Amino acid sequence: MTDTLTAQAGTDVETDEQFRGRMREFLQAHHPGRPPKAKEERLGWQKAWLATLFDAGFAGPSWPREYGGMALDFGKQVIYQEELARARVPGPLGTGLGIAAPTIIKYGTPEQKERFLAPMLRGDSVWAQGYSEPGAGSDLPALRTTARREGDEYVVNGQKVWNSSAEIADILFTLVRTGTQESRQAGISYLLIDAHAPGVTVRPLRDLTGDAHFAEIFFEDVRVPVENRIGEENGGWQCVRTSLGHERSAGAMNQAAMYRRVLDELIELARERGITTDPLVRDTLADLEIRVRLMRYSGMRTISDIAAKGEPGPASSTTRLFNVAFEQDIHEIAVDLLGEYGVLGRRDPHAVQRGRWVWGFLRTRASTIGAGTAEIQRNTIAEQVLGLPRDPAMPPR
Ligand SMILES: Cc1cc2nc3c(=O)[nH]c(=O)nc-3n(C[C@H](O)[C@H](O)[C@H](O)COP(=O)(O)OP(=O)(O)OC[C@H]3O[C@@H](n4cnc5c(N)ncnc54)[C@H](O)[C@@H]3O)c2cc1C
């Protein structure tokens, strides 16, 4: 597989501009077109696209080649994300690629890497994260879902909540308690659970947009082979630290490239509506322009930190905070600029651009909660970036 991918993905002597040209040509020739309306059909369409990318050697820009990735250098990773955003092709499915994959690459056995990584990258198996519980969100070490060892299996019981993409997932990367409740971080293991196994129930939860982007998951005597555990028993917290850092920086560059395009579209819309001579509108758009450029530099820094140190580090919290504030603001500003039309949803015949801006406004309200709330990110920055004392309200580590 390595040789074919190397050949298809070009060689190290390919210049950045040649790479950009080759990607653009590929995306034009294989563009999947507009998404189908029906949910089921859309899922198949997206999976087919991910398989097309993978089979042509255009998946996993930062992944090692041995797992089907491209192992691109810094500059080409930036170009990769810019070209995907420009082409408006669908992104990854589920939350595994940016979060579970780096954890498996770091802590998985050779068999686990072989078994799980390429199918995840190709979109053959969709992954969802099962960390949060009704009583364990910011305080994740309080989690209560148990995994009792019985021979070569664990028997899992408990409940998870707010799990993005769980309703389409095949594998749930989950934190479970294998120690006593009092053991907190020291009694947690990292388990990969088959989402279709007997005893797993996934119930979609609707958000403000009216769509279901996350779900709650119930485990009732679910049997999980021990070989599905990543890292040591009771050693899951170490893996979580890797995956949380990656979760906060996941897609930082991809988001920067996407919001570059979204801002261009908003500026175009402002032009069409004849409001670009208004000094307040100009001021607001210029401010967004500065922020989208900063987002790009911040995404570049994340890529180079991961390339240099293997981890995005605690500074991923600054990127995350900056990006989510931007995505909330750009939608809020767009809704304001559109006046009374701004609040019309996609079913209203007078809606502007099928109500995309108000949909985005509603959808991004949750951005300052997912992947750790804004308050928790600020705590991380205070303690781990600035070296300030630990929050006295937090339980001891
Ligand atoms: C869109 C979205 C997607 C999500 N996707 C997933 C997913 O895929 N998988 C998954 O497992 N979970 C997911 N979550 C859950 C998310 O990680 C939790 O909601 C989040 O960690 C907060 O936990 P909580 O909801 O229990 O709130 P709590 O932790 O109860 O927090 C309530 C409030 O108290 C504040 N607070 C708590 N502790 C402190 C502190 N020490 N200092 C200051 N303020 C504090 C919080 O900031 C918040 O404002 C998602 C959530 C959202 C909104």
Coordinates of C-alpha atoms and ligand atoms in Angstrom, one line a residue:
M1 CA 0.0 0.0 0.0
T2 CA 2.8 2.4 0.9
D3 CA 4.4 2.3 -2.6
T4 CA 1.1 2.9 -4.4
L5 CA 0.2 5.8 -2.1
T6 CA 3.6 7.4 -2.5
A7 CA 3.4 7.2 -6.2
Q8 CA -0.2 8.6 -6.2
A9 CA 0.5 11.3 -3.7
G10 CA 3.5 12.7 -5.5
T11 CA 7.0 12.8 -4.3
D12 CA 8.9 15.0 -1.9
V13 CA 10.4 16.9 -4.7
E14 CA 7.0 18.2 -5.8
T15 CA 6.8 21.9 -5.2
D16 CA 4.0 23.5 -3.3
E17 CA 2.5 25.0 -6.4
Q18 CA 2.7 21.7 -8.3
F19 CA 0.9 20.0 -5.4
R20 CA -1.8 22.7 -5.4
G21 CA -2.3 22.2 -9.1
R22 CA -2.5 18.5 -8.8
M23 CA -5.1 18.7 -6.0
R24 CA -7.2 21.3 -7.8
E25 CA -7.2 19.1 -10.9
F26 CA -8.2 16.1 -8.9
L27 CA -11.0 17.9 -7.0
Q28 CA -12.4 19.3 -10.3
A29 CA -12.3 15.9 -12.0
H30 CA -13.9 14.0 -9.1
H31 CA -16.1 16.6 -7.4
P32 CA -19.0 14.7 -5.8
G33 CA -21.5 17.4 -6.7
R34 CA -24.3 18.7 -4.5
P35 CA -25.4 16.7 -1.5
P36 CA -28.5 14.7 -1.8
K37 CA -31.5 16.0 0.4
A38 CA -32.4 12.7 2.1
K39 CA -30.3 12.0 5.2
E40 CA -29.6 8.3 4.4
E41 CA -28.6 9.1 0.9
R42 CA -26.4 11.9 2.1
L43 CA -24.5 9.6 4.4
G44 CA -23.8 7.2 1.5
W45 CA -22.7 10.1 -0.7
Q46 CA -20.3 11.4 1.9
K47 CA -18.8 7.9 2.5
A48 CA -18.3 7.4 -1.2
W49 CA -16.5 10.7 -1.4
L50 CA -14.1 9.8 1.5
A51 CA -13.4 6.5 -0.2
T52 CA -12.6 8.3 -3.4
L53 CA -10.1 10.6 -1.6
F54 CA -8.5 7.7 0.2
D55 CA -8.2 5.4 -2.8
A56 CA -6.5 8.2 -4.8
G57 CA -4.0 8.9 -2.0
F58 CA -5.7 12.2 -1.0
A59 CA -6.7 11.4 2.6
G60 CA -5.0 12.0 5.9
P61 CA -2.7 15.0 5.1
S62 CA -0.7 14.6 8.4
W63 CA -1.1 10.9 8.9
P64 CA 1.9 8.5 8.3
R65 CA 1.8 6.8 4.9
E66 CA 1.8 3.4 6.5
Y67 CA -1.8 4.0 7.7
G68 CA -3.0 5.3 4.4
G69 CA -2.1 9.0 5.0
M70 CA -0.1 11.4 3.0
A71 CA 2.6 12.5 5.5
L72 CA 2.6 16.0 4.0
D73 CA 5.0 18.7 5.1
F74 CA 3.7 21.8 6.8
G75 CA 3.2 23.9 3.7
K76 CA 1.4 21.2 1.8
Q77 CA -0.9 20.5 4.7
V78 CA -2.0 24.2 4.6
I79 CA -2.5 24.0 0.8
Y80 CA -4.5 20.7 1.3
Q81 CA -7.0 22.4 3.6
E82 CA -7.3 25.5 1.5
E83 CA -8.0 23.5 -1.7
L84 CA -10.7 21.3 0.0
A85 CA -12.4 24.4 1.4
R86 CA -12.2 26.2 -2.0
A87 CA -13.7 23.1 -3.8
R88 CA -16.6 22.9 -1.2
V89 CA -16.3 19.2 -0.8
P90 CA -17.7 17.4 2.2
G91 CA -15.4 17.0 5.3
P92 CA -14.8 14.0 7.5
L93 CA -17.6 12.0 9.1
G94 CA -17.7 11.6 12.8
T95 CA -15.2 12.7 15.3
G96 CA -12.6 10.0 15.2
L97 CA -10.1 11.4 12.7
G98 CA -9.0 14.4 14.7
I99 CA -9.4 12.9 18.1
A100 CA -9.2 9.1 18.4
A101 CA -6.7 8.6 15.5
P102 CA -3.8 10.5 17.1
T103 CA -4.5 8.6 20.3
I104 CA -4.3 5.2 18.5
I105 CA -1.2 6.3 16.6
K106 CA 0.5 7.2 19.9
Y107 CA -0.8 4.4 22.2
G108 CA -2.3 1.7 20.1
T109 CA -0.7 -1.7 19.5
P110 CA 0.5 -2.5 15.9
E111 CA -2.6 -4.8 15.5
Q112 CA -4.9 -1.9 16.6
K113 CA -3.3 0.5 14.2
E114 CA -3.7 -2.0 11.4
R115 CA -7.3 -2.8 12.2
F116 CA -8.7 0.6 12.9
L117 CA -6.8 3.4 11.2
A118 CA -7.3 2.9 7.5
P119 CA -11.0 2.0 7.7
M120 CA -11.6 5.2 9.7
L121 CA -9.7 7.3 7.2
R122 CA -11.5 5.8 4.3
G123 CA -14.9 6.5 5.9
D124 CA -15.7 2.7 6.0
S125 CA -16.2 3.0 9.8
V126 CA -17.6 6.2 11.4
W127 CA -16.4 7.0 14.9
A128 CA -18.0 9.0 17.7
Q129 CA -16.7 10.1 21.1
G130 CA -18.3 8.8 24.3
Y131 CA -16.7 10.8 27.1
S132 CA -19.3 13.1 28.7
E133 CA -22.0 11.8 31.0
P134 CA -25.0 13.5 32.7
G135 CA -22.8 14.0 35.8
A136 CA -19.4 14.3 34.1
G137 CA -18.7 17.1 31.6
S138 CA -16.1 19.7 32.7
D139 CA -15.3 17.3 35.6
L140 CA -14.7 14.3 33.4
P141 CA -12.9 12.2 36.0
A142 CA -16.2 12.0 37.8
L143 CA -17.5 9.6 35.1
R144 CA -19.5 6.6 36.3
T145 CA -19.9 4.3 33.3
T146 CA -18.3 1.0 34.5
A147 CA -16.4 -1.7 32.7
R148 CA -16.2 -5.0 34.7
R149 CA -13.5 -7.4 33.5
E150 CA -14.8 -11.0 32.8
G151 CA -12.1 -13.1 31.2
D152 CA -11.2 -11.7 27.8
E153 CA -14.0 -9.2 27.9
Y154 CA -15.3 -6.1 29.7
V155 CA -19.0 -5.8 30.5
V156 CA -20.0 -2.1 30.1
N157 CA -22.9 -0.4 31.9
G158 CA -23.8 3.3 32.0
Q159 CA -24.8 6.3 30.1
K160 CA -23.1 8.9 27.9
V161 CA -24.5 12.2 26.6
W162 CA -24.0 14.9 23.9
N163 CA -22.1 12.5 21.7
S164 CA -21.7 14.1 18.3
S165 CA -22.4 11.9 15.3
A166 CA -23.2 8.9 17.5
E167 CA -26.4 8.1 15.5
I168 CA -24.3 7.3 12.4
A169 CA -21.3 5.8 14.3
D170 CA -19.9 2.3 14.0
I171 CA -17.3 2.6 16.7
L172 CA -17.6 4.6 20.0
F173 CA -14.3 5.6 21.6
T174 CA -15.3 5.7 25.1
L175 CA -14.0 6.4 28.6
V176 CA -15.1 3.9 31.2
R177 CA -14.4 3.3 34.9
T178 CA -12.3 0.2 35.6
G179 CA -11.2 1.3 39.0
T180 CA -13.2 2.5 42.0
Q181 CA -15.4 5.6 41.8
E182 CA -13.0 7.4 44.2
S183 CA -10.0 6.6 42.0
R184 CA -11.0 9.4 39.5
Q185 CA -8.4 9.8 36.8
A186 CA -6.4 6.8 38.0
G187 CA -9.3 4.4 37.5
I188 CA -10.3 5.2 33.9
S189 CA -9.7 3.1 30.7
Y190 CA -10.1 3.9 27.0
L191 CA -12.3 1.4 25.2
L192 CA -13.4 1.1 21.6
I193 CA -17.0 -0.1 21.6
D194 CA -18.9 -1.5 18.6
A195 CA -21.9 0.9 18.3
H196 CA -24.0 -2.0 16.9
A197 CA -23.2 -4.5 19.7
P198 CA -26.2 -5.9 21.7
G199 CA -27.0 -3.6 24.7
V200 CA -26.0 -0.3 23.0
T201 CA -28.8 2.1 22.5
V202 CA -28.3 5.5 20.8
R203 CA -31.0 8.2 21.0
P204 CA -30.6 11.3 18.9
L205 CA -30.9 14.7 20.7
R206 CA -32.1 17.8 18.8
D207 CA -30.3 21.1 19.1
L208 CA -31.5 24.7 18.5
T209 CA -31.5 24.2 14.8
G210 CA -34.1 21.4 15.1
D211 CA -31.6 18.9 13.7
A212 CA -30.0 16.1 15.7
H213 CA -26.2 16.5 15.7
F214 CA -25.6 14.6 18.9
A215 CA -27.1 11.8 20.9
E216 CA -27.2 10.1 24.2
I217 CA -25.9 6.5 24.5
F218 CA -26.9 3.8 26.9
F219 CA -24.8 0.7 27.6
E220 CA -26.5 -2.3 29.2
D221 CA -24.2 -5.3 29.8
V222 CA -22.3 -4.6 26.6
R223 CA -19.5 -7.1 26.0
V224 CA -16.3 -5.6 24.7
P225 CA -13.2 -7.6 23.9
V226 CA -10.1 -6.6 26.0
E227 CA -8.2 -6.2 22.8
N228 CA -10.3 -3.1 22.1
R229 CA -8.7 -1.3 25.0
I230 CA -6.2 1.5 24.0
G231 CA -3.4 1.8 26.5
E232 CA -3.2 0.1 29.9
E233 CA -6.2 -0.8 32.1
N234 CA -6.7 2.3 34.4
G235 CA -4.3 4.1 32.1
G236 CA -7.0 5.8 30.0
W237 CA -6.4 9.3 31.4
Q238 CA -3.0 9.6 29.7
C239 CA -4.7 8.8 26.4
V240 CA -7.4 11.3 27.1
R241 CA -4.9 14.1 27.5
T242 CA -3.6 13.4 24.0
S243 CA -7.1 13.2 22.6
L244 CA -8.4 16.4 24.3
G245 CA -5.4 18.4 22.9
H246 CA -6.1 17.2 19.5
E247 CA -9.9 17.7 19.9
R248 CA -9.3 21.4 20.7
S249 CA -7.0 21.9 17.7
A250 CA -8.8 19.4 15.3
G251 CA -9.4 21.0 12.1
A252 CA -7.9 24.4 13.1
M253 CA -6.5 24.9 9.7
N254 CA -9.5 23.4 8.0
Q255 CA -11.8 25.8 9.9
A256 CA -9.5 28.7 9.0
A257 CA -9.7 27.8 5.3
M258 CA -13.5 27.3 5.5
Y259 CA -14.1 30.6 7.2
R260 CA -12.0 32.4 4.7
R261 CA -14.5 31.2 2.1
V262 CA -17.5 32.0 4.3
L263 CA -16.3 35.5 5.0
D264 CA -15.8 36.1 1.2
E265 CA -19.4 34.9 0.7
L266 CA -20.6 37.3 3.4
I267 CA -18.8 40.2 1.8
E268 CA -20.3 39.3 -1.5
L269 CA -23.8 39.2 0.1
A270 CA -23.2 42.6 1.6
R271 CA -22.2 43.9 -1.8
E272 CA -25.4 42.4 -3.4
R273 CA -27.5 44.1 -0.8
G274 CA -25.9 47.5 -1.4
I275 CA -24.7 48.0 2.2
T276 CA -21.0 48.1 1.7
T277 CA -20.9 51.9 1.7
D278 CA -22.2 52.0 5.3
P279 CA -19.2 52.8 7.5
L280 CA -20.3 50.5 10.3
V281 CA -20.7 47.6 7.9
R282 CA -17.2 48.3 6.4
D283 CA -15.7 48.5 9.9
T284 CA -17.3 45.2 10.9
L285 CA -16.2 43.4 7.8
A286 CA -12.7 44.7 8.1
D287 CA -12.6 43.4 11.7
L288 CA -13.7 40.0 10.5
E289 CA -11.0 40.1 7.8
I290 CA -8.3 40.6 10.4
R291 CA -9.7 37.8 12.5
V292 CA -9.9 35.3 9.7
R293 CA -6.3 36.0 8.8
L294 CA -5.2 35.5 12.4
M295 CA -7.2 32.3 12.4
R296 CA -5.0 31.1 9.5
Y297 CA -1.8 31.9 11.3
S298 CA -3.1 30.2 14.4
G299 CA -4.0 27.1 12.3
M300 CA -0.5 27.1 10.8
R301 CA 1.0 27.2 14.3
T302 CA -1.1 24.2 15.3
I303 CA 0.1 22.2 12.3
S304 CA 3.7 23.1 13.0
D305 CA 3.4 22.3 16.7
I306 CA 2.0 18.9 15.9
A307 CA 4.7 18.3 13.3
A308 CA 7.5 19.3 15.7
K309 CA 6.3 17.9 19.0
G310 CA 3.6 15.3 18.1
E311 CA 1.1 17.2 20.2
P312 CA -0.7 20.5 19.8
G313 CA -0.1 21.3 23.5
P314 CA -2.2 23.5 25.8
A315 CA -2.0 26.4 23.4
S316 CA -4.7 24.5 21.4
S317 CA -7.1 26.1 23.9
T318 CA -6.3 29.6 22.6
T319 CA -6.9 28.5 19.0
R320 CA -10.2 26.8 20.0
L321 CA -11.4 29.8 21.9
F322 CA -10.5 32.2 19.1
N323 CA -12.1 30.1 16.4
V324 CA -15.4 29.5 18.2
A325 CA -15.8 33.2 19.1
F326 CA -15.2 34.0 15.4
E327 CA -17.8 31.5 14.2
Q328 CA -20.4 32.8 16.6
D329 CA -19.7 36.4 15.7
I330 CA -19.7 36.0 11.9
H331 CA -23.1 34.4 12.0
E332 CA -24.5 36.9 14.4
I333 CA -23.2 39.8 12.3
A334 CA -24.6 38.2 9.1
V335 CA -28.1 37.9 10.7
D336 CA -27.9 41.5 11.8
L337 CA -26.8 42.7 8.4
L338 CA -29.8 41.0 6.8
G339 CA -32.2 42.9 9.0
E340 CA -35.6 41.3 9.3
Y341 CA -34.7 38.7 6.6
G342 CA -31.9 37.5 8.7
V343 CA -34.2 35.5 11.0
L344 CA -36.1 33.6 8.3
G345 CA -35.4 29.9 8.3
R346 CA -34.8 27.6 5.3
R347 CA -38.5 26.8 4.8
D348 CA -39.5 30.4 4.5
P349 CA -39.9 31.5 0.8
H350 CA -38.3 34.8 1.6
A351 CA -35.3 33.3 3.4
V352 CA -31.9 34.6 2.2
Q353 CA -29.6 31.8 0.9
R354 CA -32.0 29.2 2.3
G355 CA -31.6 30.6 5.8
R356 CA -28.0 29.5 6.1
W357 CA -26.9 32.4 8.3
V358 CA -29.6 32.0 10.9
W359 CA -29.0 28.2 10.9
G360 CA -25.3 28.9 11.5
F361 CA -26.2 31.4 14.2
L362 CA -28.3 28.8 16.1
R363 CA -25.8 26.0 15.4
T364 CA -22.8 27.9 16.7
R365 CA -24.4 28.8 20.1
A366 CA -23.1 25.4 21.3
S367 CA -19.6 25.9 20.0
T368 CA -18.4 27.5 23.3
I369 CA -19.5 24.3 25.2
G370 CA -18.4 21.4 22.9
A371 CA -14.7 20.1 23.3
G372 CA -14.6 21.8 26.7
T373 CA -16.5 25.0 27.7
A374 CA -15.0 28.4 27.2
E375 CA -14.5 28.7 30.9
I376 CA -12.5 25.4 31.0
Q377 CA -10.4 26.5 28.0
R378 CA -9.6 29.7 29.9
N379 CA -8.6 27.7 33.0
T380 CA -6.3 25.6 30.8
I381 CA -4.7 28.8 29.4
A382 CA -4.3 30.3 32.8
E383 CA -2.7 27.2 34.3
Q384 CA -0.8 25.5 31.5
V385 CA 0.1 28.4 29.3
L386 CA 0.5 31.3 31.8
G387 CA 1.6 29.2 34.8
L388 CA -1.0 30.7 37.1
P389 CA -2.1 28.7 40.2
R390 CA -4.7 25.9 39.8
D391 CA -8.4 26.8 40.1
P392 CA -9.1 26.4 43.8
A393 CA -12.7 25.2 42.9
M394 CA -11.4 22.1 41.1
P395 CA -11.0 18.8 42.9
P396 CA -7.4 17.7 43.5
R397 CA -5.8 15.8 40.6
Ligands
LIG1 C1 -22.1 20.8 20.3 C2 -21.6 19.9 21.3 C3 -20.9 18.7 20.9 C4 -20.5 17.8 21.9 N1 -19.9 16.7 21.5 C5 -19.5 15.8 22.4 C6 -19.0 14.5 22.0 O1 -18.9 14.2 20.8 N2 -18.6 13.6 22.9 C7 -18.7 13.9 24.3 O2 -18.4 13.0 25.1 N3 -19.2 15.1 24.7 C8 -19.6 16.0 23.8 N4 -20.1 17.2 24.2 C9 -20.2 17.5 25.7 C10 -19.3 18.6 26.2 O3 -17.9 18.1 26.2 C11 -19.8 19.0 27.6 O4 -21.1 19.5 27.4 C12 -18.8 20.0 28.2 O5 -17.6 19.4 28.5 C13 -19.5 20.7 29.4 O6 -19.9 19.7 30.3 P1 -21.4 19.8 30.9 O7 -22.4 20.0 29.8 O8 -21.6 18.6 31.8 O9 -21.5 21.2 31.7 P2 -20.8 21.4 33.2 O10 -19.5 20.8 33.2 O11 -21.8 21.0 34.2 O12 -20.7 23.0 33.2 C14 -21.8 23.9 33.4 C15 -21.2 25.3 33.5 O13 -20.3 25.4 34.6 C16 -19.1 25.9 34.1 N5 -18.0 25.3 34.8 C17 -17.8 24.0 35.2 N6 -16.7 23.8 35.8 C18 -16.0 25.0 35.9 C19 -14.8 25.4 36.4 N7 -14.0 24.6 37.1 N8 -14.5 26.7 36.3 C20 -15.3 27.6 35.7 N9 -16.5 27.2 35.1 C21 -16.9 25.9 35.3 C22 -19.0 25.5 32.6 O14 -18.1 26.3 31.9 C23 -20.5 25.7 32.2 O15 -20.7 27.0 31.9 C24 -20.6 18.1 23.3 C25 -21.3 19.3 23.7 C26 -21.7 20.2 22.7 C27 -22.5 21.4 23.2

